[in-house]
């Protein structure tokens, strides 16, 4: 965890709380629970995905072994709970633990769907959106809700913040799918085309499979599930299908829909607009990375 | 979990509570947390140990796959927390969650030591006893303590019960080591000699390695770390070394020491002796299986 990362989730908790209070001190430790939990999921997910690197360093199972990744992940989940029950006021604790546990189970369920999808011949776009909502978006929603609840926000406001976070999370993940295909290699930080090479069932691929005609289906079928002999040729060919089908503007339209839906929830939070400026700007930053 | 098992841990919680109250209804759901937690550790441990069977059925990773074992285990840990915070009175919740989390981290640490020991040339008897205390005994102690705390027991009594459970747990695990070598195949339920065939660093083997003379060391060295060509010959030879070194009576003596130490803690719990009869009888049952 010392390697950093964006620390987006605790930031969301603090910004969610800052809508309702200027005293963020009591929120810091509970906010860390979201980051420890997120890192627990990364340790276990990297093992399941057999990923060699995380944040430019060997993953836990690579540096040590699979058992160490399983057990240290398990203990990180315990530590996330500890950060909550040691630092959340008793009156709020049952509610916070209930929502945290629900979110935690959903994140695991999302990862299970993601793993299952690898084995399945067909995945619908609705299934895919459900999966990324569980795997990625609900934790961003919970992080914001946590900040609101700890800052004494009315229940309706906490709920709007949760939905804001979930919608932004969906937009964020779709943006990630898009950047993987159309991103700038200099700024993306991962190999552009990595999802295409791995036959990853992203929103872009599933949409192309749903909308493509016989020739486009044949092109996708020629490359999917086959050993990669020429990586650049595969990336070029799949991207050409995406271009023909206008997958990029379709994806951008869906990203914008989630983004706008999220902003509507943020607008409905009953605090002055000026207090929401930091959150709105963070959401924009998350979604305005250059494609 | 539907396959059963002994359900020892929730039984301990109920018997621990029954010392102090006749109204065990409110203890049932929290008691289940210890069983769900225990089964979470079995799912992850079986994966790490590459075990094919549990309770006569294929293990989760065999029946499904490794990812399913990791993720369903993760969710079982979440569910164990849920059973506590949904059903433990708010005034007791921070204390219960703190002790549960500490125990959970210790159990994971014990499993990590157990895995590490497989790779290590030498393990001391003190290290081994520390490992089984963490991996097995502390959860039995927590299960008893939980029952006492929920039943409104004084802190000193809850602590004596915890130590009673931990000592009985140590005795129980050592008895398991003993049964693996000297048990009756008809009643043991596992293959007698399984630990010997697997070169498992049990109390018996570590004691033999610590006490054996050159010839006994040579016999052990001849079989340990080598492919098993004749299983019965290996079991016979290692058991002969144990017999020469009187490992069995030494192990029985240590079991009795832990058992007696545990009973002293039970005696010091400030309730009438008649109320303790069920717990004392359960401890005897756990330790009086035929060898």
Coordinates of C-alpha atoms in Angstrom, one line a residue:
Chain A
X1 CA 0.0 0.0 0.0
X2 CA 3.0 2.3 0.4
X3 CA 3.3 2.4 -3.4
X4 CA 0.3 4.8 -3.4
X5 CA -2.0 4.7 -6.3
X6 CA -4.6 7.5 -6.6
X7 CA -6.1 6.9 -3.1
X8 CA -9.4 7.9 -4.8
X9 CA -11.7 6.2 -2.4
X10 CA -10.6 7.9 0.9
X11 CA -10.5 11.2 -1.1
X12 CA -14.2 10.6 -2.0
X13 CA -15.0 10.0 1.7
X14 CA -13.4 13.2 2.7
X15 CA -15.0 15.2 -0.1
X16 CA -18.3 13.7 0.6
X17 CA -18.0 14.7 4.3
X18 CA -16.7 18.1 3.5
X19 CA -20.1 19.0 1.9
X20 CA -21.6 18.9 5.5
X21 CA -18.8 19.7 7.9
X22 CA -15.5 21.5 8.0
X23 CA -14.2 19.2 10.7
X24 CA -12.8 16.3 8.7
X25 CA -10.5 14.9 11.4
X26 CA -12.9 12.2 12.6
X27 CA -13.4 11.0 9.0
X28 CA -9.7 10.3 8.2
X29 CA -9.4 6.8 9.8
X30 CA -12.8 5.5 8.6
X31 CA -11.9 6.8 5.1
X32 CA -8.8 4.6 5.2
X33 CA -11.0 1.6 5.5
X34 CA -12.1 2.1 1.9
X35 CA -8.5 2.2 0.7
X36 CA -7.4 -0.9 2.7
X37 CA -10.5 -2.7 1.4
X38 CA -9.7 -1.7 -2.2
X39 CA -6.1 -2.9 -1.8
X40 CA -7.4 -6.2 -0.3
X41 CA -9.4 -6.7 -3.5
X42 CA -6.4 -5.9 -5.7
X43 CA -4.2 -8.5 -3.9
X44 CA -6.8 -11.2 -4.4
X45 CA -7.8 -10.1 -7.9
X46 CA -4.1 -10.0 -9.1
X47 CA -3.7 -13.5 -7.9
X48 CA -6.9 -14.7 -9.7
X49 CA -5.9 -12.8 -12.8
X50 CA -2.3 -14.1 -12.5
X51 CA -1.1 -10.4 -12.9
X52 CA 2.7 -10.0 -12.6
X53 CA 2.8 -6.3 -11.9
X54 CA 0.8 -3.7 -9.9
X55 CA 1.8 0.0 -9.7
X56 CA 5.0 -1.0 -11.5
X57 CA 6.1 -3.5 -8.8
X58 CA 5.8 -7.3 -8.6
X59 CA 2.4 -8.4 -7.2
X60 CA 2.1 -10.0 -3.8
X61 CA 1.8 -13.5 -5.2
X62 CA 4.8 -12.9 -7.5
X63 CA 7.0 -11.4 -4.8
X64 CA 6.0 -14.0 -2.2
X65 CA 3.5 -16.8 -3.2
X66 CA -0.2 -17.5 -3.6
X67 CA -0.7 -18.4 0.0
X68 CA 0.8 -15.2 1.2
X69 CA -1.5 -13.3 -1.2
X70 CA -4.6 -15.1 0.0
X71 CA -3.8 -14.7 3.7
X72 CA -2.5 -11.1 3.6
X73 CA -5.6 -10.2 1.6
X74 CA -7.8 -11.9 4.2
X75 CA -6.1 -9.9 7.0
X76 CA -6.5 -6.6 5.1
X77 CA -10.2 -7.3 5.0
X78 CA -10.1 -7.7 8.8
X79 CA -8.1 -4.5 9.1
X80 CA -10.7 -2.6 7.0
X81 CA -13.4 -3.6 9.4
X82 CA -11.1 -2.6 12.3
X83 CA -10.7 0.9 10.9
X84 CA -14.4 1.2 10.9
X85 CA -15.4 -0.1 14.3
X86 CA -12.5 1.5 16.0
X87 CA -13.2 5.0 14.6
X88 CA -16.9 5.3 13.7
X89 CA -19.1 6.7 16.5
X90 CA -21.1 3.9 18.1
X91 CA -24.5 5.4 17.1
X92 CA -23.5 5.2 13.4
X93 CA -21.6 1.9 13.6
X94 CA -24.4 -0.6 12.8
X95 CA -25.5 1.4 9.7
X96 CA -21.9 1.9 8.5
X97 CA -21.0 -1.8 9.0
X98 CA -24.2 -2.9 7.3
X99 CA -23.5 -0.8 4.2
X100 CA -19.8 -1.6 4.1
X101 CA -20.5 -5.4 4.3
X102 CA -23.2 -5.2 1.6
X103 CA -20.7 -3.3 -0.6
X104 CA -17.9 -5.7 0.2
X105 CA -20.0 -8.7 -0.8
X106 CA -21.1 -6.9 -4.0
X107 CA -17.5 -6.2 -5.0
X108 CA -16.6 -9.9 -4.6
X109 CA -19.7 -10.8 -6.6
X110 CA -18.6 -8.5 -9.4
X111 CA -15.2 -10.0 -9.5
X112 CA -16.8 -13.5 -9.6
X113 CA -18.9 -12.4 -12.6
X114 CA -15.8 -10.9 -14.3
X115 CA -14.0 -14.3 -13.9
X116 CA -17.1 -16.2 -15.1
X117 CA -17.4 -14.0 -18.2
X118 CA -13.9 -15.2 -19.3
X119 CA -15.4 -18.7 -19.7
X120 CA -18.6 -17.8 -21.3
X121 CA -19.2 -17.6 -25.0
X122 CA -21.8 -14.8 -24.8
X123 CA -22.1 -12.0 -22.3
X124 CA -24.8 -9.4 -22.8
X125 CA -24.2 -5.7 -22.4
X126 CA -26.6 -5.5 -19.5
X127 CA -24.6 -8.3 -17.8
X128 CA -21.4 -6.4 -18.4
X129 CA -22.8 -3.2 -17.0
X130 CA -24.1 -5.1 -13.9
X131 CA -20.6 -6.6 -13.4
X132 CA -18.7 -3.3 -13.5
X133 CA -21.3 -1.7 -11.3
X134 CA -20.6 -4.4 -8.6
X135 CA -16.9 -4.7 -9.2
X136 CA -16.0 -1.0 -9.4
X137 CA -18.8 1.4 -9.0
X138 CA -20.5 0.5 -5.7
X139 CA -17.3 1.0 -3.7
X140 CA -17.0 4.6 -5.0
X141 CA -20.6 5.1 -4.1
X142 CA -20.0 3.7 -0.6
X143 CA -16.9 5.8 -0.1
X144 CA -19.0 9.0 -0.7
X145 CA -21.9 7.8 1.3
X146 CA -19.6 7.0 4.2
X147 CA -18.3 10.5 4.3
X148 CA -21.8 11.9 4.2
X149 CA -23.0 9.7 7.0
X150 CA -20.0 10.4 9.3
X151 CA -20.5 14.1 8.7
X152 CA -24.1 13.9 9.9
X153 CA -25.8 14.3 6.5
X154 CA -29.6 13.7 6.1
X155 CA -30.3 10.2 4.8
X156 CA -31.6 11.5 1.4
X157 CA -28.4 13.4 0.8
X158 CA -26.2 10.4 1.7
X159 CA -28.2 8.4 -0.8
X160 CA -27.8 10.9 -3.6
X161 CA -24.1 11.0 -3.0
X162 CA -24.0 7.2 -3.1
X163 CA -25.8 7.2 -6.5
X164 CA -23.5 10.0 -7.7
X165 CA -20.5 7.9 -6.8
X166 CA -22.0 4.8 -8.5
X167 CA -22.8 6.6 -11.7
X168 CA -19.4 8.3 -11.8
X169 CA -17.8 4.9 -11.2
X170 CA -19.6 3.3 -14.1
X171 CA -18.5 6.2 -16.3
X172 CA -15.0 5.9 -15.0
X173 CA -14.8 2.1 -15.8
X174 CA -16.2 2.7 -19.3
X175 CA -13.7 5.4 -19.9
X176 CA -11.0 2.9 -18.9
X177 CA -12.3 0.5 -21.5
X178 CA -12.2 3.3 -24.1
X179 CA -8.7 4.5 -23.2
X180 CA -7.4 0.9 -23.5
X181 CA -8.3 1.1 -27.2
X182 CA -8.0 4.8 -28.1
X183 CA -5.7 6.1 -25.3
X184 CA -2.4 7.9 -25.8
X185 CA 0.4 5.4 -25.1
X186 CA 2.4 8.2 -23.6
X187 CA -0.1 9.0 -20.9
X188 CA -2.3 5.9 -20.5
X189 CA 0.2 4.1 -18.3
X190 CA -0.7 0.6 -19.6
X191 CA -0.2 -1.0 -23.0
X192 CA -2.8 0.5 -25.4
X193 CA -4.7 -2.5 -26.9
X194 CA -4.1 -4.7 -23.9
X195 CA -7.8 -5.6 -23.6
X196 CA -7.9 -6.4 -27.3
X197 CA -4.9 -8.7 -27.0
X198 CA -6.4 -10.5 -24.0
X199 CA -9.8 -10.9 -25.7
X200 CA -11.2 -9.0 -22.6
X201 CA -15.0 -8.7 -22.9
X202 CA -15.3 -5.0 -22.5
X203 CA -18.2 -2.7 -23.4
X204 CA -16.5 -2.0 -26.7
X205 CA -16.1 -5.6 -27.7
X206 CA -19.6 -6.7 -26.6
X207 CA -21.2 -3.8 -28.4
X208 CA -19.2 -4.7 -31.6
X209 CA -20.3 -8.3 -31.3
X210 CA -23.9 -7.2 -30.8
X211 CA -23.9 -4.8 -33.7
X212 CA -21.5 -6.2 -36.3
X213 CA -22.5 -7.6 -39.6
X214 CA -21.2 -10.9 -41.0
X215 CA -17.9 -9.5 -42.2
X216 CA -17.2 -7.8 -38.9
X217 CA -18.2 -10.9 -37.0
X218 CA -15.8 -12.9 -39.1
X219 CA -13.0 -10.5 -38.4
X220 CA -13.6 -10.6 -34.7
X221 CA -14.0 -14.4 -34.8
X222 CA -10.7 -14.7 -36.7
X223 CA -8.8 -13.1 -33.8
X224 CA -10.7 -14.0 -30.6
X225 CA -9.6 -17.1 -28.8
X226 CA -6.6 -17.6 -31.1
X227 CA -3.0 -17.4 -30.1
X228 CA -1.6 -13.9 -31.0
X229 CA 0.9 -14.1 -33.7
X230 CA 1.0 -10.4 -34.7
X231 CA -0.1 -8.2 -31.8
X232 CA -0.2 -5.0 -33.8
X233 CA -2.2 -6.6 -36.6
X234 CA -4.8 -7.9 -34.1
X235 CA -5.1 -4.5 -32.4
X236 CA -5.4 -2.7 -35.8
X237 CA -8.0 -5.2 -37.1
X238 CA -10.3 -5.1 -34.0
X239 CA -10.0 -1.3 -33.8
X240 CA -11.0 -1.0 -37.5
X241 CA -14.2 -3.0 -36.7
X242 CA -14.8 -0.7 -33.8
X243 CA -14.3 2.4 -36.0
X244 CA -16.7 1.0 -38.7
X245 CA -19.4 0.4 -36.1
X246 CA -18.8 3.8 -34.4
X247 CA -18.1 2.1 -31.1
X248 CA -16.1 5.1 -29.8
X249 CA -18.9 7.7 -30.0
X250 CA -21.4 5.2 -28.7
X251 CA -19.2 4.5 -25.7
X252 CA -18.6 8.2 -25.2
X253 CA -22.4 8.8 -25.3
X254 CA -23.0 6.2 -22.6
X255 CA -20.2 7.6 -20.4
X256 CA -21.8 11.0 -20.7
X257 CA -25.2 9.6 -19.8
X258 CA -23.8 8.1 -16.6
X259 CA -21.8 11.3 -15.9
X260 CA -25.0 13.5 -16.3
X261 CA -27.1 11.1 -14.2
X262 CA -24.5 11.3 -11.5
X263 CA -24.3 15.1 -11.6
X264 CA -28.1 15.3 -11.3
X265 CA -27.8 13.3 -8.0
X266 CA -25.0 15.7 -6.9
X267 CA -27.2 18.7 -7.7
X268 CA -30.0 17.3 -5.5
X269 CA -27.8 17.1 -2.4
X270 CA -29.1 19.9 -0.3
X271 CA -26.0 22.0 0.3
X272 CA -24.9 25.2 -1.5
X273 CA -23.5 24.7 -4.9
X274 CA -20.1 26.2 -3.9
X275 CA -19.5 23.4 -1.4
X276 CA -19.9 20.8 -4.2
X277 CA -17.3 22.4 -6.5
X278 CA -14.4 20.1 -5.3
X279 CA -16.5 17.0 -6.0
X280 CA -17.7 18.2 -9.4
X281 CA -14.1 19.0 -10.4
X282 CA -12.8 15.6 -9.2
X283 CA -15.5 13.9 -11.3
X284 CA -14.5 15.9 -14.3
X285 CA -10.8 15.1 -13.8
X286 CA -11.6 11.4 -13.6
X287 CA -13.5 11.6 -16.9
X288 CA -11.6 14.2 -18.9
X289 CA -8.3 12.3 -19.3
X290 CA -7.2 12.7 -22.9
X291 CA -8.4 10.0 -25.3
Chain B
X1 CA -21.6 -25.7 5.3
X2 CA -24.6 -27.9 4.9
X3 CA -22.4 -30.9 5.2
X4 CA -22.1 -30.3 8.9
X5 CA -19.0 -31.1 10.7
X6 CA -18.9 -31.0 14.5
X7 CA -20.2 -27.4 14.8
X8 CA -17.9 -27.3 17.8
X9 CA -17.4 -23.5 17.8
X10 CA -21.0 -22.4 18.1
X11 CA -21.6 -25.1 20.6
X12 CA -18.8 -23.7 22.7
X13 CA -20.4 -20.2 22.5
X14 CA -23.7 -21.6 23.7
X15 CA -22.2 -23.6 26.5
X16 CA -20.0 -20.6 27.5
X17 CA -23.2 -18.5 27.7
X18 CA -25.2 -21.2 29.5
X19 CA -22.9 -20.8 32.5
X20 CA -24.4 -17.3 33.1
X21 CA -27.9 -17.4 31.6
X22 CA -30.7 -19.8 30.7
X23 CA -31.8 -17.5 27.8
X24 CA -29.6 -18.7 25.0
X25 CA -31.9 -17.4 22.2
X26 CA -30.0 -14.2 21.7
X27 CA -26.7 -16.1 21.5
X28 CA -27.6 -18.3 18.5
X29 CA -26.9 -16.0 15.6
X30 CA -23.7 -14.6 17.0
X31 CA -22.6 -18.1 17.7
X32 CA -23.0 -18.9 14.0
X33 CA -20.4 -16.3 13.2
X34 CA -17.7 -18.5 14.7
X35 CA -18.9 -21.4 12.4
X36 CA -19.1 -19.3 9.3
X37 CA -15.6 -17.9 10.1
X38 CA -14.2 -21.4 10.7
X39 CA -15.6 -22.6 7.3
X40 CA -14.1 -19.5 5.6
X41 CA -10.7 -20.6 6.9
X42 CA -11.4 -24.2 5.7
X43 CA -12.2 -23.0 2.2
X44 CA -9.1 -20.9 1.9
X45 CA -6.8 -23.4 3.7
X46 CA -8.0 -26.3 1.5
X47 CA -7.1 -24.2 -1.5
X48 CA -3.6 -23.4 -0.1
X49 CA -3.1 -27.0 0.9
X50 CA -4.4 -28.3 -2.4
X51 CA -6.7 -30.6 -0.5
X52 CA -9.1 -32.6 -2.7
X53 CA -11.7 -33.6 -0.1
X54 CA -13.4 -32.0 3.0
X55 CA -16.0 -33.9 4.9
X56 CA -16.0 -36.6 2.3
X57 CA -17.0 -34.2 -0.5
X58 CA -14.9 -32.3 -3.1
X59 CA -13.5 -29.1 -1.8
X60 CA -14.7 -25.8 -3.2
X61 CA -11.7 -25.2 -5.5
X62 CA -12.0 -28.8 -6.8
X63 CA -15.7 -28.6 -7.4
X64 CA -15.5 -25.1 -8.9
X65 CA -12.2 -23.4 -9.2
X66 CA -9.6 -21.5 -7.3
X67 CA -11.2 -18.1 -7.9
X68 CA -14.5 -19.3 -6.6
X69 CA -12.8 -20.6 -3.5
X70 CA -11.0 -17.3 -2.9
X71 CA -14.1 -15.2 -3.5
X72 CA -16.7 -17.3 -1.7
X73 CA -14.2 -17.5 1.3
X74 CA -13.9 -13.7 1.2
X75 CA -17.7 -13.3 1.3
X76 CA -18.0 -15.8 4.2
X77 CA -15.7 -13.6 6.2
X78 CA -18.0 -10.7 5.4
X79 CA -21.0 -12.8 6.5
X80 CA -19.3 -13.7 9.8
X81 CA -19.0 -10.0 10.6
X82 CA -22.6 -9.5 9.6
X83 CA -23.8 -12.2 12.0
X84 CA -22.0 -10.3 14.8
X85 CA -23.0 -6.7 14.1
X86 CA -26.6 -7.6 13.2
X87 CA -27.2 -9.7 16.3
X88 CA -24.8 -8.4 19.1
X89 CA -26.3 -5.7 21.3
X90 CA -24.8 -2.3 20.5
X91 CA -23.3 -1.8 23.9
X92 CA -21.2 -5.0 23.5
X93 CA -20.5 -4.6 19.8
X94 CA -17.2 -2.8 19.8
X95 CA -15.7 -5.2 22.3
X96 CA -17.0 -8.3 20.4
X97 CA -15.8 -7.0 17.0
X98 CA -12.4 -6.1 18.5
X99 CA -11.8 -9.5 19.9
X100 CA -13.2 -11.2 16.8
X101 CA -11.0 -9.3 14.5
X102 CA -7.9 -9.9 16.7
X103 CA -8.8 -13.6 16.7
X104 CA -9.4 -13.6 12.9
X105 CA -6.0 -12.0 12.2
X106 CA -4.3 -14.5 14.5
X107 CA -5.9 -17.5 12.8
X108 CA -4.6 -16.2 9.4
X109 CA -1.2 -15.7 10.9
X110 CA -1.2 -19.3 12.2
X111 CA -2.0 -20.6 8.8
X112 CA 0.8 -18.5 7.3
X113 CA 3.2 -20.0 9.9
X114 CA 1.9 -23.5 9.0
X115 CA 2.6 -22.8 5.3
X116 CA 6.0 -21.3 6.0
X117 CA 7.0 -24.3 8.2
X118 CA 6.6 -26.6 5.1
X119 CA 9.5 -24.7 3.5
X120 CA 11.8 -24.5 6.5
X121 CA 14.4 -27.0 7.4
X122 CA 14.1 -26.6 11.1
X123 CA 11.1 -25.7 13.2
X124 CA 11.3 -25.6 17.0
X125 CA 8.8 -27.1 19.2
X126 CA 8.0 -23.7 20.7
X127 CA 7.3 -22.4 17.2
X128 CA 5.1 -25.3 16.5
X129 CA 3.1 -24.8 19.7
X130 CA 2.8 -21.1 18.8
X131 CA 1.5 -22.0 15.4
X132 CA -1.3 -24.3 16.5
X133 CA -2.3 -21.9 19.2
X134 CA -2.9 -19.3 16.5
X135 CA -4.3 -21.5 13.8
X136 CA -6.6 -23.6 16.0
X137 CA -6.8 -22.8 19.7
X138 CA -7.5 -19.1 19.8
X139 CA -10.8 -19.5 17.9
X140 CA -12.0 -22.0 20.4
X141 CA -11.1 -19.6 23.1
X142 CA -12.9 -16.7 21.4
X143 CA -16.0 -18.9 20.9
X144 CA -16.3 -19.5 24.6
X145 CA -15.4 -15.9 25.5
X146 CA -18.1 -14.7 23.1
X147 CA -20.8 -16.7 24.8
X148 CA -19.7 -15.4 28.2
X149 CA -19.6 -11.8 27.1
X150 CA -23.1 -12.0 25.4
X151 CA -24.5 -13.6 28.6
X152 CA -23.3 -10.7 30.7
X153 CA -20.4 -12.5 32.4
X154 CA -17.9 -10.5 34.5
X155 CA -14.7 -9.8 32.5
X156 CA -12.6 -12.1 34.7
X157 CA -14.9 -15.0 34.0
X158 CA -14.9 -14.4 30.2
X159 CA -11.1 -14.3 30.3
X160 CA -10.9 -17.6 32.2
X161 CA -13.2 -19.2 29.7
X162 CA -11.1 -17.9 26.8
X163 CA -8.0 -19.4 28.4
X164 CA -9.9 -22.6 29.1
X165 CA -10.8 -22.8 25.4
X166 CA -7.3 -22.0 24.2
X167 CA -5.7 -24.7 26.4
X168 CA -8.3 -27.3 25.4
X169 CA -7.7 -26.3 21.7
X170 CA -4.0 -26.9 22.1
X171 CA -4.7 -30.3 23.7
X172 CA -7.2 -31.0 21.0
X173 CA -4.7 -30.3 18.2
X174 CA -1.9 -32.4 19.8
X175 CA -4.4 -35.2 20.2
X176 CA -5.1 -34.9 16.5
X177 CA -1.3 -35.2 15.8
X178 CA -1.2 -38.3 18.0
X179 CA -4.3 -40.0 16.5
X180 CA -2.8 -39.5 13.0
X181 CA 0.0 -41.9 14.1
X182 CA -1.6 -44.1 16.7
X183 CA -5.3 -43.8 15.9
X184 CA -7.7 -46.7 15.1
X185 CA -8.2 -46.7 11.3
X186 CA -11.8 -47.8 11.9
X187 CA -12.7 -44.7 13.9
X188 CA -10.2 -42.0 13.0
X189 CA -11.9 -41.0 9.7
X190 CA -8.7 -40.1 8.0
X191 CA -5.8 -42.3 6.8
X192 CA -3.7 -43.3 9.8
X193 CA -0.1 -42.2 9.0
X194 CA -1.2 -39.4 6.7
X195 CA 1.0 -36.9 8.5
X196 CA 4.0 -39.2 8.3
X197 CA 3.5 -39.8 4.6
X198 CA 3.2 -36.0 4.0
X199 CA 6.3 -35.2 6.1
X200 CA 4.1 -33.0 8.2
X201 CA 6.0 -31.2 10.9
X202 CA 3.8 -32.3 13.8
X203 CA 4.7 -32.2 17.5
X204 CA 5.6 -35.9 17.2
X205 CA 8.1 -35.5 14.4
X206 CA 9.6 -32.3 15.8
X207 CA 10.1 -34.0 19.2
X208 CA 11.7 -37.0 17.5
X209 CA 14.0 -34.8 15.5
X210 CA 15.0 -32.9 18.7
X211 CA 15.6 -36.1 20.8
X212 CA 16.7 -38.7 18.3
X213 CA 20.3 -40.1 18.3
X214 CA 22.3 -40.5 15.1
X215 CA 20.7 -43.8 14.0
X216 CA 17.1 -42.4 14.5
X217 CA 18.1 -39.2 12.7
X218 CA 19.4 -41.3 9.9
X219 CA 16.1 -43.2 9.7
X220 CA 14.1 -40.0 9.6
X221 CA 16.4 -38.5 7.1
X222 CA 16.1 -41.5 4.9
X223 CA 12.4 -41.0 4.5
X224 CA 11.8 -37.3 4.9
X225 CA 11.7 -35.3 1.7
X226 CA 12.0 -38.4 -0.5
X227 CA 9.3 -39.7 -2.9
X228 CA 7.3 -42.4 -1.1
X229 CA 7.9 -45.8 -2.7
X230 CA 6.4 -48.0 0.1
X231 CA 3.9 -46.1 2.2
X232 CA 3.5 -48.8 4.9
X233 CA 7.3 -49.2 5.2
X234 CA 7.7 -45.4 5.8
X235 CA 4.9 -45.3 8.4
X236 CA 6.3 -48.4 10.2
X237 CA 9.8 -47.0 10.2
X238 CA 8.9 -43.5 11.5
X239 CA 6.5 -45.0 14.1
X240 CA 9.3 -47.3 15.3
X241 CA 11.5 -44.2 15.9
X242 CA 8.6 -42.6 17.8
X243 CA 8.3 -45.7 19.9
X244 CA 12.0 -45.9 20.7
X245 CA 11.9 -42.3 21.8
X246 CA 8.7 -42.7 23.8
X247 CA 7.1 -39.9 21.8
X248 CA 3.6 -41.1 22.5
X249 CA 3.7 -40.9 26.3
X250 CA 5.5 -37.5 26.0
X251 CA 2.8 -36.2 23.8
X252 CA 0.1 -37.6 26.1
X253 CA 1.8 -35.9 29.0
X254 CA 1.7 -32.5 27.2
X255 CA -1.9 -33.0 26.2
X256 CA -2.7 -33.6 29.9
X257 CA -0.8 -30.6 30.9
X258 CA -2.9 -28.3 28.6
X259 CA -6.0 -30.1 29.6
X260 CA -5.4 -29.6 33.3
X261 CA -4.3 -26.0 32.8
X262 CA -7.6 -25.5 31.0
X263 CA -9.7 -27.1 33.7
X264 CA -8.0 -24.9 36.3
X265 CA -9.3 -21.9 34.3
X266 CA -12.8 -23.4 34.1
X267 CA -12.7 -24.0 37.9
X268 CA -12.0 -20.4 38.5
X269 CA -15.1 -19.2 36.6
X270 CA -17.3 -17.9 39.4
X271 CA -20.4 -20.0 38.8
X272 CA -21.6 -23.2 40.6
X273 CA -19.7 -26.3 39.5
X274 CA -23.0 -28.0 38.4
X275 CA -23.4 -25.4 35.7
X276 CA -19.9 -26.2 34.3
X277 CA -20.7 -29.9 33.9
X278 CA -21.6 -29.7 30.2
X279 CA -18.4 -27.9 29.3
X280 CA -16.2 -30.2 31.3
X281 CA -17.9 -33.2 29.7
X282 CA -17.5 -31.7 26.2
X283 CA -13.8 -31.2 26.9
X284 CA -13.4 -34.8 28.0
X285 CA -15.2 -36.0 24.9
X286 CA -12.9 -34.0 22.7
X287 CA -9.8 -35.5 24.3
X288 CA -11.0 -39.0 25.2
X289 CA -11.4 -40.4 21.6
X290 CA -9.7 -43.8 21.5
X291 CA -6.1 -43.9 20.5

